[in-house]
Short mmCIF file of C-alpha atoms in Angstrom, two decimals:
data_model
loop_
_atom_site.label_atom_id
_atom_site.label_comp_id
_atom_site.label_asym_id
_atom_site.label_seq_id
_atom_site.Cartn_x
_atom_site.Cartn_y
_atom_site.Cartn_z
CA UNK A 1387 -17.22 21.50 15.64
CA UNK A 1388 -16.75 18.77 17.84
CA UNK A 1389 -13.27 17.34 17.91
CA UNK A 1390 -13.87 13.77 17.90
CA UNK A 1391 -16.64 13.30 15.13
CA UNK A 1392 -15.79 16.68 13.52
CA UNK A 1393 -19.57 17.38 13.00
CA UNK A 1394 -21.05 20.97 13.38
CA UNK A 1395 -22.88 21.09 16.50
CA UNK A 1396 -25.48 23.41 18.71
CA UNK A 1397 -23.49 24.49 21.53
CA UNK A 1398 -26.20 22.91 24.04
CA UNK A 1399 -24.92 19.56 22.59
CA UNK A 1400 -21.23 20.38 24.18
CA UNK A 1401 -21.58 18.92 27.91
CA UNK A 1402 -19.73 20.89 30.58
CA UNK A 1403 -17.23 18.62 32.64
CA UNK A 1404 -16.19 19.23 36.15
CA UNK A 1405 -12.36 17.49 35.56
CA UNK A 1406 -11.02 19.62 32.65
CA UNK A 1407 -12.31 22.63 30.18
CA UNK A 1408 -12.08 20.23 27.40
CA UNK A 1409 -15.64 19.73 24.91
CA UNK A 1410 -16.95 17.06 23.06
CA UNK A 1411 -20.48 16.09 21.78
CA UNK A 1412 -22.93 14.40 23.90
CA UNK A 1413 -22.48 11.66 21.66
CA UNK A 1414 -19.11 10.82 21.35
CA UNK A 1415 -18.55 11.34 24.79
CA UNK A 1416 -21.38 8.74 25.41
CA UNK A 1417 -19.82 6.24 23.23
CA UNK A 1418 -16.57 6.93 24.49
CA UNK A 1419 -17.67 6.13 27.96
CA UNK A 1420 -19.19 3.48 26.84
CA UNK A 1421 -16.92 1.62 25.49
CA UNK A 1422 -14.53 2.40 28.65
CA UNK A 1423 -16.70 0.87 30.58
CA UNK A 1424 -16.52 -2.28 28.83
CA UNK A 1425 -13.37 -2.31 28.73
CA UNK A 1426 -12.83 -1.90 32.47
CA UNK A 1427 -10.87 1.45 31.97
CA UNK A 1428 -11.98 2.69 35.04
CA UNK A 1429 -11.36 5.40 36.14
CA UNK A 1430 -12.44 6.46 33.28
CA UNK A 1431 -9.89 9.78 31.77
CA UNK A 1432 -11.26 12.99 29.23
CA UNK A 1433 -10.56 11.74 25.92
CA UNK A 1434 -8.41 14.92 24.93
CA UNK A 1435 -6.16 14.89 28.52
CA UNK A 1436 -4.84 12.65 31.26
CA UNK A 1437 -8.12 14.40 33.95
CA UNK A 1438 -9.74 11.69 35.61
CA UNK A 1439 -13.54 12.43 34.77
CA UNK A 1440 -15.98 12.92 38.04
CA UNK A 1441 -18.59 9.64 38.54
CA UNK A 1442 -20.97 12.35 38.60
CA UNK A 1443 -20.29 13.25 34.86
CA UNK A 1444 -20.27 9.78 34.06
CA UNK A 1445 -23.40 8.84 35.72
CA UNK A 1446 -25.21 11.82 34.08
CA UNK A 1447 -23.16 10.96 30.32
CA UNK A 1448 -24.02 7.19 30.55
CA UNK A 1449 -27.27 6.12 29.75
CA UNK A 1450 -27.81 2.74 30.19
CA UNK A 1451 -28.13 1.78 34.44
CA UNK A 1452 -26.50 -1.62 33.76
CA UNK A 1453 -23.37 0.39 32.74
CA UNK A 1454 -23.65 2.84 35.35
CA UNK A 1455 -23.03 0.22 37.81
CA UNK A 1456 -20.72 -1.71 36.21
CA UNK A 1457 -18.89 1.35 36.26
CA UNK A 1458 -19.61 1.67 40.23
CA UNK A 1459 -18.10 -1.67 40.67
CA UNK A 1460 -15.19 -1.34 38.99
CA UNK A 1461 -14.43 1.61 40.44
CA UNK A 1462 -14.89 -0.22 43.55
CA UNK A 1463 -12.75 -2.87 42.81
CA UNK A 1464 -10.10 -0.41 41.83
CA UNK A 1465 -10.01 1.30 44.77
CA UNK A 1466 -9.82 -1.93 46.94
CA UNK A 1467 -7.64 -3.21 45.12
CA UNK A 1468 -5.22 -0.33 45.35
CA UNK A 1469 -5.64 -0.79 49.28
CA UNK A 1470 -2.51 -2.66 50.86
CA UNK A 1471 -4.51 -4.31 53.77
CA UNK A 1472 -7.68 -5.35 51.28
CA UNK A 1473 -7.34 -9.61 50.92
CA UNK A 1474 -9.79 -11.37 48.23
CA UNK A 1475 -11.53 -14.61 49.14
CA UNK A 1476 -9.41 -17.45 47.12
CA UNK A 1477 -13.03 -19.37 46.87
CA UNK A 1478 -14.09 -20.35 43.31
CA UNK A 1479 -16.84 -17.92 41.87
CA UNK A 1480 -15.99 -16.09 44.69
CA UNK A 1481 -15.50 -12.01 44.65
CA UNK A 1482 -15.83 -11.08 48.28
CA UNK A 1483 -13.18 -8.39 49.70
CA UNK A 1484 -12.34 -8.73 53.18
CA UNK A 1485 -10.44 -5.68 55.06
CA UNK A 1486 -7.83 -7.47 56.87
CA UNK A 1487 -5.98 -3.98 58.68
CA UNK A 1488 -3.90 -5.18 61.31
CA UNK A 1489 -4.17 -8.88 61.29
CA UNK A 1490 -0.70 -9.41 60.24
CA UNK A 1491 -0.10 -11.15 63.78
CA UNK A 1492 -3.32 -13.00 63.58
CA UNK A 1493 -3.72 -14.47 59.81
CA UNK A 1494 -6.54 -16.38 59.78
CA UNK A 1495 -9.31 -14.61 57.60
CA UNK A 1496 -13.08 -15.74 56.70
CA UNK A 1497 -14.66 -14.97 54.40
CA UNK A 1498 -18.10 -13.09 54.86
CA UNK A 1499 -20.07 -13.21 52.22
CA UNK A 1500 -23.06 -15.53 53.05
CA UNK A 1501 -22.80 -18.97 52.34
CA UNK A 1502 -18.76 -19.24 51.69
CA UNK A 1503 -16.91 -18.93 54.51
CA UNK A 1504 -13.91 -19.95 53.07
CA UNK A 1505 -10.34 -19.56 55.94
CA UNK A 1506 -7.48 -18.15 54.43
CA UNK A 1507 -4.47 -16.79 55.12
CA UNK A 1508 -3.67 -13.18 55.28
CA UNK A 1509 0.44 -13.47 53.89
CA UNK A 1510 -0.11 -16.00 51.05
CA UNK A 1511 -3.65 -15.45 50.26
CA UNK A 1512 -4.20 -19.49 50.03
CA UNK A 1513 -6.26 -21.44 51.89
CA UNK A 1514 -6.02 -21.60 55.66
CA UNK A 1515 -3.02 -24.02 56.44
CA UNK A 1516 -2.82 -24.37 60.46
CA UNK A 1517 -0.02 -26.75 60.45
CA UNK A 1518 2.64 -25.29 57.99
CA UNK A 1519 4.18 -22.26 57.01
CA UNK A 1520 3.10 -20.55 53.89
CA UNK A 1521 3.71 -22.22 50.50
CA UNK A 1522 5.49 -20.15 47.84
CA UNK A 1523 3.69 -18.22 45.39
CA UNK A 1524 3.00 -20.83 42.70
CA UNK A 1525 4.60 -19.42 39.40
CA UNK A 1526 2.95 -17.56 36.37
CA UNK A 1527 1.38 -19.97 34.31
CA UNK A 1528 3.24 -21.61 30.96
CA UNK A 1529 2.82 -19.62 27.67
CA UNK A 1530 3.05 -22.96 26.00
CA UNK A 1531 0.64 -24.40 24.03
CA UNK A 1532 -0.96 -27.84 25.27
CA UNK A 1533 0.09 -29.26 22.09
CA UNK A 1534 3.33 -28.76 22.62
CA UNK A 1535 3.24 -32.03 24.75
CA UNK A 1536 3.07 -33.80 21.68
CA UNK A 1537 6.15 -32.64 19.36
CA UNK A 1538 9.13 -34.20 19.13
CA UNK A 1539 12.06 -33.72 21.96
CA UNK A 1540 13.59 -31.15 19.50
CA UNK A 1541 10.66 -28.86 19.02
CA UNK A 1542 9.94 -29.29 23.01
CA UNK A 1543 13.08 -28.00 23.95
CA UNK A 1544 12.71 -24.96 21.25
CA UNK A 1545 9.27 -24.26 22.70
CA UNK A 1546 9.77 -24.22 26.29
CA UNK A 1547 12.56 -22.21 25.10
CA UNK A 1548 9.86 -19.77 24.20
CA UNK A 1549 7.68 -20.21 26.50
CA UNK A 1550 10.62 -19.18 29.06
CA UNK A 1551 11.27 -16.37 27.09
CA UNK A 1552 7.89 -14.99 27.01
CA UNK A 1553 7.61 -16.19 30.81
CA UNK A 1554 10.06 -13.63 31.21
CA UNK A 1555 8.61 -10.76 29.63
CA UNK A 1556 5.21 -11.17 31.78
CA UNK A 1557 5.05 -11.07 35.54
CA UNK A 1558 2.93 -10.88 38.46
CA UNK A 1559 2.53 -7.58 40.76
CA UNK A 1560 3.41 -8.12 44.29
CA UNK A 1561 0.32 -6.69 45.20
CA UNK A 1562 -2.68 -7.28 43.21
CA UNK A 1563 -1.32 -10.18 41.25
CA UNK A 1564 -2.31 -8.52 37.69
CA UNK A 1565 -0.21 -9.82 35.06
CA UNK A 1566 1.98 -6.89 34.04
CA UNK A 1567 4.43 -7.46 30.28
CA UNK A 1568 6.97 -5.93 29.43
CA UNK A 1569 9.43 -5.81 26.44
CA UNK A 1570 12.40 -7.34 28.21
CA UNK A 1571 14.59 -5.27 25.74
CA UNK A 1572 17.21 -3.65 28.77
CA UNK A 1573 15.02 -0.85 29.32
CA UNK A 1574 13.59 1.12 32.71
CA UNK A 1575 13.28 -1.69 35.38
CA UNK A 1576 10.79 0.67 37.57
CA UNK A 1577 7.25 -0.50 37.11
CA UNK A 1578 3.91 1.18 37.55
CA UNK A 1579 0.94 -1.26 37.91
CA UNK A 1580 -2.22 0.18 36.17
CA UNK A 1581 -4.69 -1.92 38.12
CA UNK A 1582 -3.73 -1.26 41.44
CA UNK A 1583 -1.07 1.76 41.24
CA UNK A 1584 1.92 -0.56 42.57
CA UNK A 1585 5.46 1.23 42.34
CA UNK A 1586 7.86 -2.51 41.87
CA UNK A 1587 11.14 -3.48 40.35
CA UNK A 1588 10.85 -5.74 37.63
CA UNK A 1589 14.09 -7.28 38.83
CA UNK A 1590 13.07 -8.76 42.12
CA UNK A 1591 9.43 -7.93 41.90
CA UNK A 1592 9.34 -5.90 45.20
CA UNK A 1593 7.59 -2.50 45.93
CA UNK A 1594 10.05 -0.22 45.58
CA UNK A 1595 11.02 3.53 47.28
CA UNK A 1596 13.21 6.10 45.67
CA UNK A 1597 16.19 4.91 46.83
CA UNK A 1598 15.71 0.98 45.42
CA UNK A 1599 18.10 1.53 42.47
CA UNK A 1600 20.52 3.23 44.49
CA UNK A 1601 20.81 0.23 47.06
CA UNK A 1602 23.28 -2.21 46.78
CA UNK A 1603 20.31 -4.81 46.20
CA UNK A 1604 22.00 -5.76 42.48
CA UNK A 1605 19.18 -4.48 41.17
CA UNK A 1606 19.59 -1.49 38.11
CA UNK A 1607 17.57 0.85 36.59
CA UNK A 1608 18.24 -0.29 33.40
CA UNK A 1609 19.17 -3.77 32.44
CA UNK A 1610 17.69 -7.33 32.15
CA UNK A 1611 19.72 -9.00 34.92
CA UNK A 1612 20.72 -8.26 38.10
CA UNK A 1613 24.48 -7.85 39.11
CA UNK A 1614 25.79 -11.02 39.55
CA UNK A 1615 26.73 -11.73 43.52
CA UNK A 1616 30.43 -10.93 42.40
CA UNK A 1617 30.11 -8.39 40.95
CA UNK A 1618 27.48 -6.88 43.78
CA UNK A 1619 30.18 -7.22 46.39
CA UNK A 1620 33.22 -5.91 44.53
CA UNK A 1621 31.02 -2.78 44.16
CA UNK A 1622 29.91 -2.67 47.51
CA UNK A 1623 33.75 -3.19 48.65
CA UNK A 1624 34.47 -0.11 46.05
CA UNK A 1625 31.93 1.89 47.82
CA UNK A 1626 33.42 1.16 51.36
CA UNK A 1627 36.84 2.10 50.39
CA UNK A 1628 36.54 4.70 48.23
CA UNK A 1629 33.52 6.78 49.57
CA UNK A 1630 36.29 9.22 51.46
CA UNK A 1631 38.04 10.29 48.27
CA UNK A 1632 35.29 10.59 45.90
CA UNK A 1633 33.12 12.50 48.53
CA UNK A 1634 35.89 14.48 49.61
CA UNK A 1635 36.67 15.41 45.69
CA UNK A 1636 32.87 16.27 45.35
CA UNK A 1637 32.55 18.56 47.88
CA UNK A 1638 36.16 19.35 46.60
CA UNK A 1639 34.21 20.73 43.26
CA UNK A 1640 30.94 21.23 44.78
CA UNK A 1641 32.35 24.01 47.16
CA UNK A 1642 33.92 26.68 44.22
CA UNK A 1643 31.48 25.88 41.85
CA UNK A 1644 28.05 26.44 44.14
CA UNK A 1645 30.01 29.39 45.92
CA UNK A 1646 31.26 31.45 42.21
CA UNK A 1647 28.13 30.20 40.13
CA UNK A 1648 25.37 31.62 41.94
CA UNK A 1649 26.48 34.82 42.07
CA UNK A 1650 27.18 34.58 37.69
CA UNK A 1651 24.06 32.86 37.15
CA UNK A 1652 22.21 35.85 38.70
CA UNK A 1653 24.09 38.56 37.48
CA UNK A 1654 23.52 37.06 34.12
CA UNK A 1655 19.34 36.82 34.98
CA UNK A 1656 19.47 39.98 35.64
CA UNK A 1657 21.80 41.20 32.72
CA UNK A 1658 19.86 39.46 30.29
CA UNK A 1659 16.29 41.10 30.94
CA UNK A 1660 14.10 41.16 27.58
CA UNK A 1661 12.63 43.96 25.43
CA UNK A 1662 9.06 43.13 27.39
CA UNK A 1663 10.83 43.22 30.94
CA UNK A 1664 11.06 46.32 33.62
CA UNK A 1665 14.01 46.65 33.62
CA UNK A 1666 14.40 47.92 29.56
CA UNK A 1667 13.55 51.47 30.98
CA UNK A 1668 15.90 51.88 33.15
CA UNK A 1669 19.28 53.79 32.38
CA UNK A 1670 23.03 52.08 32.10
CA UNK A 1671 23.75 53.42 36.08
CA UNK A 1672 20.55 51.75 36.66
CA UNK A 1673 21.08 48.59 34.97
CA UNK A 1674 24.65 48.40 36.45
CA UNK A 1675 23.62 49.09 39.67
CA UNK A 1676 20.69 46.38 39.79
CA UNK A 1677 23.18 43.95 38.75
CA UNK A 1678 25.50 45.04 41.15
CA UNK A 1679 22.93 44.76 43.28
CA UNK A 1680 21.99 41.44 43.06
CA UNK A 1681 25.96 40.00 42.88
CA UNK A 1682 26.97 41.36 45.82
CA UNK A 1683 23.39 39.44 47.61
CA UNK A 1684 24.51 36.59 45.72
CA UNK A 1685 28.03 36.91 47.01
CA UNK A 1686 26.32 37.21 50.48
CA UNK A 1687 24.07 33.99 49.96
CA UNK A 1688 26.04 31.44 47.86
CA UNK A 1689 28.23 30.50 51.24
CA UNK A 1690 25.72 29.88 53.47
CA UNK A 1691 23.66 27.55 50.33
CA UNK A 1692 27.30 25.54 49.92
CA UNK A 1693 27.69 25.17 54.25
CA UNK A 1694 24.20 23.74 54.00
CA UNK A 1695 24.73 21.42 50.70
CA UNK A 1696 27.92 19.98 51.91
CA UNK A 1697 26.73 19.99 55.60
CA UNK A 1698 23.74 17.86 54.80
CA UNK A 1699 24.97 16.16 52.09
CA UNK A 1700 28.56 14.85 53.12
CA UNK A 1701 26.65 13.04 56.36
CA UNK A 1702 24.10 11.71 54.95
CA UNK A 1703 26.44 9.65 51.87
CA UNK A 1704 28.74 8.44 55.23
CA UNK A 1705 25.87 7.23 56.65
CA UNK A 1706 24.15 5.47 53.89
CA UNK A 1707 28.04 4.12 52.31
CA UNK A 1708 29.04 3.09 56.03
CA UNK A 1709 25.61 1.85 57.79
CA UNK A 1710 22.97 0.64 54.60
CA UNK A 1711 26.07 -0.59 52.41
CA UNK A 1712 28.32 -2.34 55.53
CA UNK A 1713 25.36 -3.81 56.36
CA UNK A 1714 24.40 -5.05 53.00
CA UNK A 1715 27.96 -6.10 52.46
CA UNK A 1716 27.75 -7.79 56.08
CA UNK A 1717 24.88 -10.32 55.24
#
């Protein structure tokens, strides 16, 4: 039975695929990809788990050639996209990629498809602009209706209220430009582009590392604002003057707890062996003795595991409170 039309089916009408174990009728997989196609949902994933499927599965599922390379170019496009040094020809009508690696120092790009040739510049993406820096990015376009132009002053205010509002729950990525929304409801700040796999903070719409949240940016991992300036610097002054005692208390409680909880955590693991494990044979001197065993290693190990956590640990929170912070707090 196939589990998307639940229809009895000959097992030579269950295609094999090369990404996952999972089965579906040639059919349903054919309309599946088919419709992800036109959708641009490429790549394209099973239809039972997250597995990317191979364009060799697609190619032989899909039947029609015009698909097949519609599917080739947006897979294309995806992965150019996705590239960091990949710049698109601003041209109207104009789809041309151009890998730009390693002209940051010399901007000016062409275009080389034939008969465009457009200049533009490799920061801004705009139009080649020899005698001035590069313009801002121009906004996201307004939400508002074009007839709200004609209501009354009251109703304009109200809608550009909501247009604002709405502004605010759709923005740009920094890299590929796709318009990304979000429910602007307080929730996770960390953004994953679909289009072009962009890691950015939906704060200050920047590509973001790990350690983003945990800068003194005023940007948070959960919230709609950022920290006001006040407040940013009142915490970074907190941090300055009070990373000795709270490191020193956590390595305070980090030391007796790391050092005496290892060696109970495994003596429990190895106490608490089920009906099904090898060690339900053995005898009571056994069992004592394997538990002995493994306290006394435990005993052995859990010092040199708490020299290494607070060795590496205590130097690199001094570094980051008094060098990224002091610097932060500096500027």
């Amino acid at each position: 039975e196939c589990p998307l039309c639940l229809l009895p089916q000959p097992p030579e009408a269950f295609p094999t695929l090369a990404s996952c174990t999972h089965r579906s009728c040639w059919a349903c997989l054919e309309q599946y990809l088919r419709l992800a196609v036109s959708e641009s949902r490429v790549p394209v994933s099973c239809p039972h788990c997250p597995a990317a499927l191979q364009p060799t599965d697609v190619h032989r599922l899909l039947p029609e050639p015009a698909l097949r390379d519609k599917y080739e170019e947006f897979l294309l496009r995806r992965l150019l996209v996705a590239d960091p040094g990949t710049r698109w020809c601003p041209a109207p009508d104009c789809s041309y990629a151009v890998f730009a690696h390693g002209c940051a120092e010399c901007p000016r790009l062409t275009c080389g498809r034939e008969g465009c040739g457009t200049e533009f510049c490799y920061h801004c993406r705009q139009p080649w602009h020899p005698d001035g820096p590069c313009a801002p990015v121009p906004p996201a376009p307004s939400l508002a209706t074009p007839t709200a132009q004609l209501a009354q002053p009251e109703e304009l205010a109200h809608g550009e209220a909501l247009a604002q509002a709405e502004a605010e729950d759709i923005k740009v990525c920094p890299r590929c430009s796709a318009f990304i929304m979000k429910i602007n409801d307080g929730s996770c700040n960390r953004m994953n582009c679909t289009v072009c796999g962009c890691l950015f903070c939906w704060l200050c719409l920047r590509e973001i590392s790990d350690v983003h949240f945990l800068s003194p940016s005023g940007c948070t991992f959960w919230g709609k604002r950022p920290w006001s300036r006040t407040r940013r610097i009142l915490w970074q002054l907190g941090m300055v003057l009070g990373a000795p005692m709270v490191i020193s208390l956590a390595a305070g409680v980090a030391v007796p707890v790391i050092t005496i909880g290892i060696p109970i955590y495994m003596g429990r693991k190895v106490l608490a062996g089920g009906p099904g494990s090898r060690r339900s044979n053995l005898s009571g001197c056994q069992q004592c003795l394997s538990v002995t065993s493994s306290v006394l290693l435990s005993l052995f190990v859990s010092p040199i595991i708490t020299a290494l956590t607070v060795g590496v640990g205590v130097p690199l929170m001094l570094t980051y409170v008094y060098g990224t912070v002091v610097l932060s707090l500096c500027r």
